[in-house]
mmCIF file of C-alpha atoms and ligand atoms in Angstrom:
data_model
loop_
_atom_site.group_PDB
_atom_site.id
_atom_site.type_symbol
_atom_site.label_atom_id
_atom_site.label_comp_id
_atom_site.label_asym_id
_atom_site.label_seq_id
_atom_site.Cartn_x
_atom_site.Cartn_y
_atom_site.Cartn_z
ATOM 1 C CA UNK W 1 112.080 119.467 66.188
ATOM 2 C CA UNK W 2 113.185 116.428 65.147
ATOM 3 C CA UNK W 3 112.168 115.352 61.457
ATOM 4 C CA UNK W 4 111.324 111.711 62.141
ATOM 5 C CA UNK W 5 108.745 110.421 60.597
ATOM 6 C CA UNK W 6 106.050 109.279 62.515
ATOM 7 C CA UNK W 7 102.307 107.436 62.158
ATOM 8 C CA UNK W 8 100.545 109.072 64.408
ATOM 9 C CA UNK W 9 97.721 107.584 66.880
ATOM 10 C CA UNK W 10 94.879 109.098 66.497
ATOM 11 C CA UNK W 11 91.824 108.934 68.659
ATOM 12 C CA UNK W 12 89.456 111.739 68.537
ATOM 13 C CA UNK W 13 86.784 111.563 71.336
ATOM 14 C CA UNK W 14 84.078 113.405 73.293
ATOM 15 C CA UNK W 15 84.966 114.708 76.515
ATOM 16 C CA UNK W 16 85.060 112.281 79.579
ATOM 17 C CA UNK W 17 84.026 114.016 82.407
ATOM 18 C CA UNK W 18 83.035 112.786 86.264
ATOM 19 C CA UNK W 19 80.018 111.000 84.704
ATOM 20 C CA UNK W 20 81.973 108.446 81.858
ATOM 21 C CA UNK W 21 84.283 108.338 85.078
ATOM 22 C CA UNK W 22 81.279 106.250 86.759
ATOM 23 C CA UNK W 23 79.513 104.506 84.301
ATOM 24 C CA UNK W 24 83.392 103.156 82.461
ATOM 25 C CA UNK W 25 82.709 101.547 87.053
ATOM 26 C CA UNK W 26 79.250 100.793 85.477
ATOM 27 C CA UNK W 27 79.797 98.274 82.836
ATOM 28 C CA UNK W 28 82.970 96.970 84.769
ATOM 29 C CA UNK W 29 85.692 99.432 81.614
ATOM 30 C CA UNK W 30 88.819 100.052 83.061
ATOM 31 C CA UNK W 31 89.867 103.556 82.933
ATOM 32 C CA UNK W 32 93.581 104.645 82.153
ATOM 33 C CA UNK W 33 94.661 108.158 83.321
ATOM 34 C CA UNK W 34 98.171 108.910 83.157
ATOM 35 C CA UNK W 35 100.346 112.023 84.194
ATOM 36 C CA UNK W 36 100.719 115.399 81.779
ATOM 37 C CA UNK W 37 103.063 118.077 83.108
ATOM 38 C CA UNK W 38 103.539 120.237 79.401
ATOM 39 C CA UNK W 39 101.267 121.386 76.210
ATOM 40 C CA UNK W 40 102.938 118.666 73.886
ATOM 41 C CA UNK W 41 102.859 116.024 76.130
ATOM 42 C CA UNK W 42 99.062 117.093 77.271
ATOM 43 C CA UNK W 43 98.130 116.793 73.579
ATOM 44 C CA UNK W 44 99.978 113.548 72.626
ATOM 45 C CA UNK W 45 98.002 111.476 75.590
ATOM 46 C CA UNK W 46 94.842 112.816 74.109
ATOM 47 C CA UNK W 47 95.534 112.163 71.318
ATOM 48 C CA UNK W 48 95.919 108.484 72.287
ATOM 49 C CA UNK W 49 92.819 108.122 73.685
ATOM 50 C CA UNK W 50 93.475 108.816 78.012
ATOM 51 C CA UNK W 51 91.052 109.064 79.484
ATOM 52 C CA UNK W 52 92.255 111.599 82.210
ATOM 53 C CA UNK W 53 95.331 113.728 82.645
ATOM 54 C CA UNK W 54 96.090 114.138 86.331
ATOM 55 C CA UNK W 55 98.668 117.051 86.162
ATOM 56 C CA UNK W 56 100.151 115.449 90.444
ATOM 57 C CA UNK W 57 102.399 117.231 91.917
ATOM 58 C CA UNK W 58 105.011 114.376 91.302
ATOM 59 C CA UNK W 59 106.008 117.436 89.152
ATOM 60 C CA UNK W 60 107.992 118.552 92.203
ATOM 61 C CA UNK W 61 110.249 115.523 91.505
ATOM 62 C CA UNK W 62 110.169 114.410 87.725
ATOM 63 C CA UNK W 63 110.084 116.990 86.394
ATOM 64 C CA UNK W 64 111.669 119.850 89.460
ATOM 65 C CA UNK W 65 113.824 118.074 90.838
ATOM 66 C CA UNK W 66 113.260 118.681 94.238
ATOM 67 C CA UNK W 67 113.518 115.095 96.677
ATOM 68 C CA UNK W 68 109.505 115.612 97.325
ATOM 69 C CA UNK W 69 106.424 117.033 96.718
ATOM 70 C CA UNK W 70 106.155 118.997 99.399
ATOM 71 C CA UNK W 71 107.978 122.093 98.293
ATOM 72 C CA UNK W 72 105.139 122.318 95.008
ATOM 73 C CA UNK W 73 103.172 125.689 95.291
ATOM 74 C CA UNK W 74 99.944 126.298 94.373
ATOM 75 C CA UNK W 75 102.340 128.735 91.558
ATOM 76 C CA UNK W 76 104.095 126.309 90.231
ATOM 77 C CA UNK W 77 100.631 123.923 90.229
ATOM 78 C CA UNK W 78 99.292 126.090 87.626
ATOM 79 C CA UNK W 79 101.776 127.493 85.935
ATOM 80 C CA UNK W 80 102.324 124.056 84.708
ATOM 81 C CA UNK W 81 97.612 123.182 84.789
ATOM 82 C CA UNK W 82 97.485 125.448 82.285
ATOM 83 C CA UNK W 83 99.702 124.271 79.669
ATOM 84 C CA UNK W 84 98.416 120.997 79.706
ATOM 85 C CA UNK W 85 94.871 122.497 79.482
ATOM 86 C CA UNK W 86 95.685 124.566 75.707
ATOM 87 C CA UNK W 87 97.515 120.573 75.538
ATOM 88 C CA UNK W 88 94.269 118.685 75.445
ATOM 89 C CA UNK W 89 91.270 118.435 76.586
ATOM 90 C CA UNK W 90 89.341 115.534 75.828
ATOM 91 C CA UNK W 91 90.266 114.037 78.628
ATOM 92 C CA UNK W 92 89.130 114.527 82.360
ATOM 93 C CA UNK W 93 91.879 117.374 83.362
ATOM 94 C CA UNK W 94 92.720 116.996 87.261
ATOM 95 C CA UNK W 95 94.354 119.343 89.272
ATOM 96 C CA UNK W 96 96.533 118.223 91.354
ATOM 97 C CA UNK W 97 96.350 120.207 94.778
ATOM 98 C CA UNK W 98 99.780 120.811 96.322
ATOM 99 C CA UNK W 99 101.082 120.250 100.490
ATOM 100 C CA UNK W 100 99.922 123.421 101.987
ATOM 101 C CA UNK W 101 97.354 124.384 99.863
ATOM 102 C CA UNK W 102 93.789 122.185 100.940
ATOM 103 C CA UNK W 103 95.222 121.778 105.239
ATOM 104 C CA UNK W 104 95.585 125.208 106.972
ATOM 105 C CA UNK W 105 91.025 124.905 106.513
ATOM 106 C CA UNK W 106 89.013 125.007 104.393
ATOM 107 C CA UNK W 107 88.041 128.071 102.494
ATOM 108 C CA UNK W 108 91.848 127.964 101.900
ATOM 109 C CA UNK W 109 90.969 124.633 100.594
ATOM 110 C CA UNK W 110 87.783 126.539 98.370
ATOM 111 C CA UNK W 111 89.643 129.321 96.979
ATOM 112 C CA UNK W 112 92.923 127.299 96.186
ATOM 113 C CA UNK W 113 90.353 124.550 94.399
ATOM 114 C CA UNK W 114 88.657 127.040 92.357
ATOM 115 C CA UNK W 115 91.790 128.287 90.873
ATOM 116 C CA UNK W 116 92.251 125.353 89.271
ATOM 117 C CA UNK W 117 88.768 125.837 87.431
ATOM 118 C CA UNK W 118 88.475 129.647 86.985
ATOM 119 C CA UNK W 119 91.946 129.857 86.418
ATOM 120 C CA UNK W 120 93.805 127.172 84.314
ATOM 121 C CA UNK W 121 91.169 124.915 83.117
ATOM 122 C CA UNK W 122 91.104 121.700 85.005
ATOM 123 C CA UNK W 123 88.302 119.532 85.026
ATOM 124 C CA UNK W 124 88.537 118.345 88.442
ATOM 125 C CA UNK W 125 91.133 118.416 91.552
ATOM 126 C CA UNK W 126 92.678 115.924 93.979
ATOM 127 C CA UNK W 127 93.590 116.641 97.495
ATOM 128 C CA UNK W 128 95.309 113.238 99.540
ATOM 129 C CA UNK W 129 94.357 112.350 102.937
ATOM 130 C CA UNK W 130 91.238 110.318 104.766
ATOM 131 C CA UNK W 131 89.316 111.334 107.489
ATOM 132 C CA UNK W 132 91.568 114.901 108.426
ATOM 133 C CA UNK W 133 90.089 116.347 105.101
ATOM 134 C CA UNK W 134 86.451 116.014 104.445
ATOM 135 C CA UNK W 135 85.741 119.110 105.781
ATOM 136 C CA UNK W 136 87.678 120.190 103.063
ATOM 137 C CA UNK W 137 86.188 118.068 100.154
ATOM 138 C CA UNK W 138 82.874 119.087 101.229
ATOM 139 C CA UNK W 139 82.780 122.744 101.654
ATOM 140 C CA UNK W 140 85.447 122.408 97.292
ATOM 141 C CA UNK W 141 82.474 120.058 96.048
ATOM 142 C CA UNK W 142 79.487 122.231 97.565
ATOM 143 C CA UNK W 143 80.541 124.683 94.979
ATOM 144 C CA UNK W 144 80.297 122.432 92.298
ATOM 145 C CA UNK W 145 84.011 121.328 91.999
ATOM 146 C CA UNK W 146 84.694 117.359 91.317
ATOM 147 C CA UNK W 147 87.228 115.902 93.872
ATOM 148 C CA UNK W 148 88.319 112.873 93.354
ATOM 149 C CA UNK W 149 90.532 112.053 96.665
ATOM 150 C CA UNK W 150 93.990 109.805 97.348
ATOM 151 C CA UNK W 151 95.064 107.007 100.095
ATOM 152 C CA UNK W 152 97.602 104.778 100.956
ATOM 153 C CA UNK W 153 100.731 105.897 100.052
ATOM 154 C CA UNK W 154 100.642 109.690 100.028
ATOM 155 C CA UNK W 155 103.235 111.686 98.978
ATOM 156 C CA UNK W 156 103.112 115.038 100.817
ATOM 157 C CA UNK W 157 103.138 112.923 104.187
ATOM 158 C CA UNK W 158 106.358 110.873 103.424
ATOM 159 C CA UNK W 159 107.799 112.093 106.651
ATOM 160 C CA UNK W 160 105.090 110.434 109.050
ATOM 161 C CA UNK W 161 105.205 107.272 107.295
ATOM 162 C CA UNK W 162 108.524 107.482 107.135
ATOM 163 C CA UNK W 163 109.182 107.213 103.539
ATOM 164 C CA UNK W 164 108.353 106.147 100.305
ATOM 165 C CA UNK W 165 106.275 102.724 101.880
ATOM 166 C CA UNK W 166 103.704 100.701 101.079
ATOM 167 C CA UNK W 167 100.748 101.445 103.460
ATOM 168 C CA UNK W 168 98.082 99.256 104.415
ATOM 169 C CA UNK W 169 99.548 96.123 104.376
ATOM 170 C CA UNK W 170 98.164 95.680 108.619
ATOM 171 C CA UNK W 171 94.340 93.817 109.146
ATOM 172 C CA UNK W 172 94.013 96.501 111.411
ATOM 173 C CA UNK W 173 95.887 99.705 108.562
ATOM 174 C CA UNK W 174 93.420 97.681 106.359
ATOM 175 C CA UNK W 175 90.783 97.623 108.243
ATOM 176 C CA UNK W 176 91.075 101.894 109.102
ATOM 177 C CA UNK W 177 91.573 102.510 105.271
ATOM 178 C CA UNK W 178 88.108 100.239 104.336
ATOM 179 C CA UNK W 179 86.656 102.863 106.190
ATOM 180 C CA UNK W 180 88.469 106.103 104.577
ATOM 181 C CA UNK W 181 87.594 104.974 101.160
ATOM 182 C CA UNK W 182 83.823 104.809 102.399
ATOM 183 C CA UNK W 183 84.060 108.258 104.166
ATOM 184 C CA UNK W 184 85.457 110.303 101.349
ATOM 185 C CA UNK W 185 82.352 108.832 99.065
ATOM 186 C CA UNK W 186 80.386 109.763 101.211
ATOM 187 C CA UNK W 187 81.493 113.576 101.410
ATOM 188 C CA UNK W 188 81.681 113.163 97.665
ATOM 189 C CA UNK W 189 84.265 112.142 96.178
ATOM 190 C CA UNK W 190 84.041 110.932 92.737
ATOM 191 C CA UNK W 191 86.902 108.713 92.527
ATOM 192 C CA UNK W 192 89.236 107.770 94.269
ATOM 193 C CA UNK W 193 93.215 107.207 94.175
ATOM 194 C CA UNK W 194 94.952 104.205 95.871
ATOM 195 C CA UNK W 195 97.927 104.251 96.103
ATOM 196 C CA UNK W 196 101.343 100.699 97.253
ATOM 197 C CA UNK W 197 98.363 99.152 99.364
ATOM 198 C CA UNK W 198 97.988 95.395 98.557
ATOM 199 C CA UNK W 199 96.465 94.399 95.456
ATOM 200 C CA UNK W 200 93.680 91.980 97.911
ATOM 201 C CA UNK W 201 93.104 95.054 99.707
ATOM 202 C CA UNK W 202 92.439 97.920 96.759
ATOM 203 C CA UNK W 203 90.550 95.445 94.713
ATOM 204 C CA UNK W 204 87.801 94.899 98.408
ATOM 205 C CA UNK W 205 87.656 98.336 98.318
ATOM 206 C CA UNK W 206 87.106 98.753 94.959
ATOM 207 C CA UNK W 207 84.086 96.204 95.360
ATOM 208 C CA UNK W 208 83.012 97.621 97.959
ATOM 209 C CA UNK W 209 82.783 101.019 96.188
ATOM 210 C CA UNK W 210 80.327 102.896 94.463
ATOM 211 C CA UNK W 211 82.635 104.945 93.168
ATOM 212 C CA UNK W 212 85.900 104.246 90.813
ATOM 213 C CA UNK W 213 89.361 103.374 91.717
ATOM 214 C CA UNK W 214 92.722 104.203 90.244
ATOM 215 C CA UNK W 215 95.289 101.755 91.438
ATOM 216 C CA UNK W 216 98.894 103.002 91.530
ATOM 217 C CA UNK W 217 100.515 99.805 92.479
ATOM 218 C CA UNK W 218 97.601 98.265 93.675
ATOM 219 C CA UNK W 219 97.195 95.570 91.471
ATOM 220 C CA UNK W 220 94.665 95.049 89.049
ATOM 221 C CA UNK W 221 91.797 94.939 91.168
ATOM 222 C CA UNK W 222 91.362 98.821 90.775
ATOM 223 C CA UNK W 223 88.552 100.017 88.368
ATOM 224 C CA UNK W 224 91.539 101.696 86.244
ATOM 225 C CA UNK W 225 95.350 102.301 86.350
ATOM 226 C CA UNK W 226 98.163 105.823 86.875
ATOM 227 C CA UNK W 227 101.362 105.688 86.826
ATOM 228 C CA UNK W 228 103.565 108.332 86.603
ATOM 229 C CA UNK W 229 104.334 109.301 82.797
ATOM 230 C CA UNK W 230 108.251 109.696 83.743
ATOM 231 C CA UNK W 231 107.883 106.299 85.409
ATOM 232 C CA UNK W 232 106.916 105.088 82.824
ATOM 233 C CA UNK W 233 108.450 106.151 80.046
ATOM 234 C CA UNK W 234 111.561 105.503 81.563
ATOM 235 C CA UNK W 235 112.352 109.490 82.040
ATOM 236 C CA UNK W 236 113.141 109.957 85.607
ATOM 237 C CA UNK W 237 116.047 107.365 86.403
ATOM 238 C CA UNK W 238 116.559 108.486 90.259
ATOM 239 C CA UNK W 239 114.269 105.355 91.442
ATOM 240 C CA UNK W 240 111.574 103.586 89.231
ATOM 241 C CA UNK W 241 108.971 102.393 91.538
ATOM 242 C CA UNK W 242 108.707 98.155 91.180
ATOM 243 C CA UNK W 243 105.176 98.969 90.783
ATOM 244 C CA UNK W 244 105.791 100.200 87.647
ATOM 245 C CA UNK W 245 106.109 99.486 84.339
ATOM 246 C CA UNK W 246 107.959 101.293 82.226
ATOM 247 C CA UNK W 247 107.035 101.504 78.305
ATOM 248 C CA UNK W 248 110.222 103.045 76.520
ATOM 249 C CA UNK W 249 113.476 103.583 77.914
ATOM 250 C CA UNK W 250 113.726 107.485 76.987
ATOM 251 C CA UNK W 251 116.485 108.211 79.261
ATOM 252 C CA UNK W 252 118.780 106.115 77.120
ATOM 253 C CA UNK W 253 117.293 106.882 74.268
ATOM 254 C CA UNK W 254 117.272 110.322 74.552
ATOM 255 C CA UNK W 255 121.318 110.698 76.368
ATOM 256 C CA UNK W 256 122.326 108.438 72.239
ATOM 257 C CA UNK W 257 120.106 111.378 71.133
ATOM 258 C CA UNK W 258 122.009 114.068 72.078
ATOM 259 C CA UNK W 259 125.551 112.383 71.931
ATOM 260 C CA UNK W 260 124.565 112.373 68.197
ATOM 261 C CA UNK W 261 123.631 115.596 67.927
ATOM 262 C CA UNK W 262 126.680 117.079 70.040
ATOM 263 C CA UNK W 263 129.220 114.998 67.207
ATOM 264 C CA UNK W 264 127.120 116.415 64.661
ATOM 265 C CA UNK W 265 127.442 120.157 65.661
ATOM 266 C CA UNK W 266 131.908 118.912 66.697
ATOM 267 C CA UNK W 267 131.642 116.713 62.683
ATOM 268 C CA UNK W 268 130.034 120.124 61.376
ATOM 269 C CA UNK W 269 127.039 117.489 59.822
ATOM 270 C CA UNK W 270 124.652 119.050 60.723
ATOM 271 C CA UNK W 271 122.585 122.220 59.926
ATOM 272 C CA UNK W 272 122.921 119.798 56.648
ATOM 273 C CA UNK W 273 121.409 121.103 53.133
ATOM 274 C CA UNK W 274 118.022 120.141 54.242
ATOM 275 C CA UNK W 275 118.421 122.301 57.624
ATOM 276 C CA UNK W 276 119.221 125.577 55.653
ATOM 277 C CA UNK W 277 117.372 128.225 54.336
ATOM 278 C CA UNK W 278 118.299 129.056 51.338
ATOM 279 C CA UNK W 279 118.923 132.596 49.065
ATOM 280 C CA UNK W 280 117.902 132.514 45.461
ATOM 281 C CA UNK W 281 121.231 133.270 43.260
ATOM 282 C CA UNK W 282 119.494 136.533 41.831
ATOM 283 C CA UNK W 283 118.437 137.801 45.159
ATOM 284 C CA UNK W 284 123.002 136.542 46.104
ATOM 285 C CA UNK W 285 124.246 138.644 43.811
ATOM 286 C CA UNK W 286 122.541 142.217 44.496
ATOM 287 C CA UNK W 287 122.932 141.396 47.717
ATOM 288 C CA UNK W 288 126.975 141.274 46.314
ATOM 289 C CA UNK W 289 126.762 144.520 44.729
ATOM 290 C CA UNK W 290 124.992 146.558 47.470
ATOM 291 C CA UNK W 291 127.655 145.669 49.365
ATOM 292 C CA UNK W 292 130.068 146.499 46.288
ATOM 293 C CA UNK W 293 128.491 149.783 46.282
ATOM 294 C CA UNK W 294 128.599 150.771 49.161
HETATM 295 O O1 KIV T 1 101.547 113.494 91.621
HETATM 296 C C1 KIV T 1 100.746 112.605 91.753
HETATM 297 O O2 KIV T 1 102.024 111.703 89.910
HETATM 298 C C2 KIV T 1 100.241 111.971 91.876
HETATM 299 C C3 KIV T 1 100.061 110.204 91.451
HETATM 300 C C4 KIV T 1 101.077 108.767 91.664
HETATM 301 C C5 KIV T 1 99.134 109.658 91.950
HETATM 302 O O3 KIV T 1 99.282 111.876 92.678
#
């Protein structure tokens, strides 16, 4: 653990709910969301005053090192959701349903969605897709589980989309996205993530919907914004989408810190006196005389 003194920015807030999301949309107050996959990050995000934490299946890429999100399992997600729920309480906690946990049948989708709330302490679930997911979404919501939709670049369909590419750039694709957004709203979603679509289109969809949109690579006209925390911290450096604003250069900073530690160990400069556990002289003398008696 570092001993570098920090001045934490601590904002104590009451619980953010789906109702808060709705209120914020009405008052035109932007909603802030970031991803987290572990206890410490969740704690820091809560202390910083984030509205919502998404335990995204981006976990697969930025934490588990997969090429895509497709290998992520329910067990992976629940494990990390539990850690996040132990670290934060006041933000709205959203668990991302992994590939194949909601596509097979609406019943299976409901059973898996329920696990995010019952076992992992989440407040809501997110799942990708439009019209093809309506039955699953309706059934999940009918059980009292809030659902946030996800349209545009839906990473679980990366192979169908031909890569991680922007969506909705053609007029007909834009029209289709708007229709799907309405279908998700009508099915009862409390919000929709819009990923990698033109800013104009996202703004138009946001204005047409009563529920808030959360943009990632979708411009400033959305009702809220989300980023993958490892991207905005500059921690994940395999690639950085163009729409990411980096708020730190953690990859470089951590590399420097690790180098310094290695150097300190090699030069015997760590641990120093202040990192060592003291033993009183009297106890040490007793210890030596105990040895001498043997
Ligand atoms: O998995 C994730 O982190 C996401 C966000 C990119 C919205 O789905």
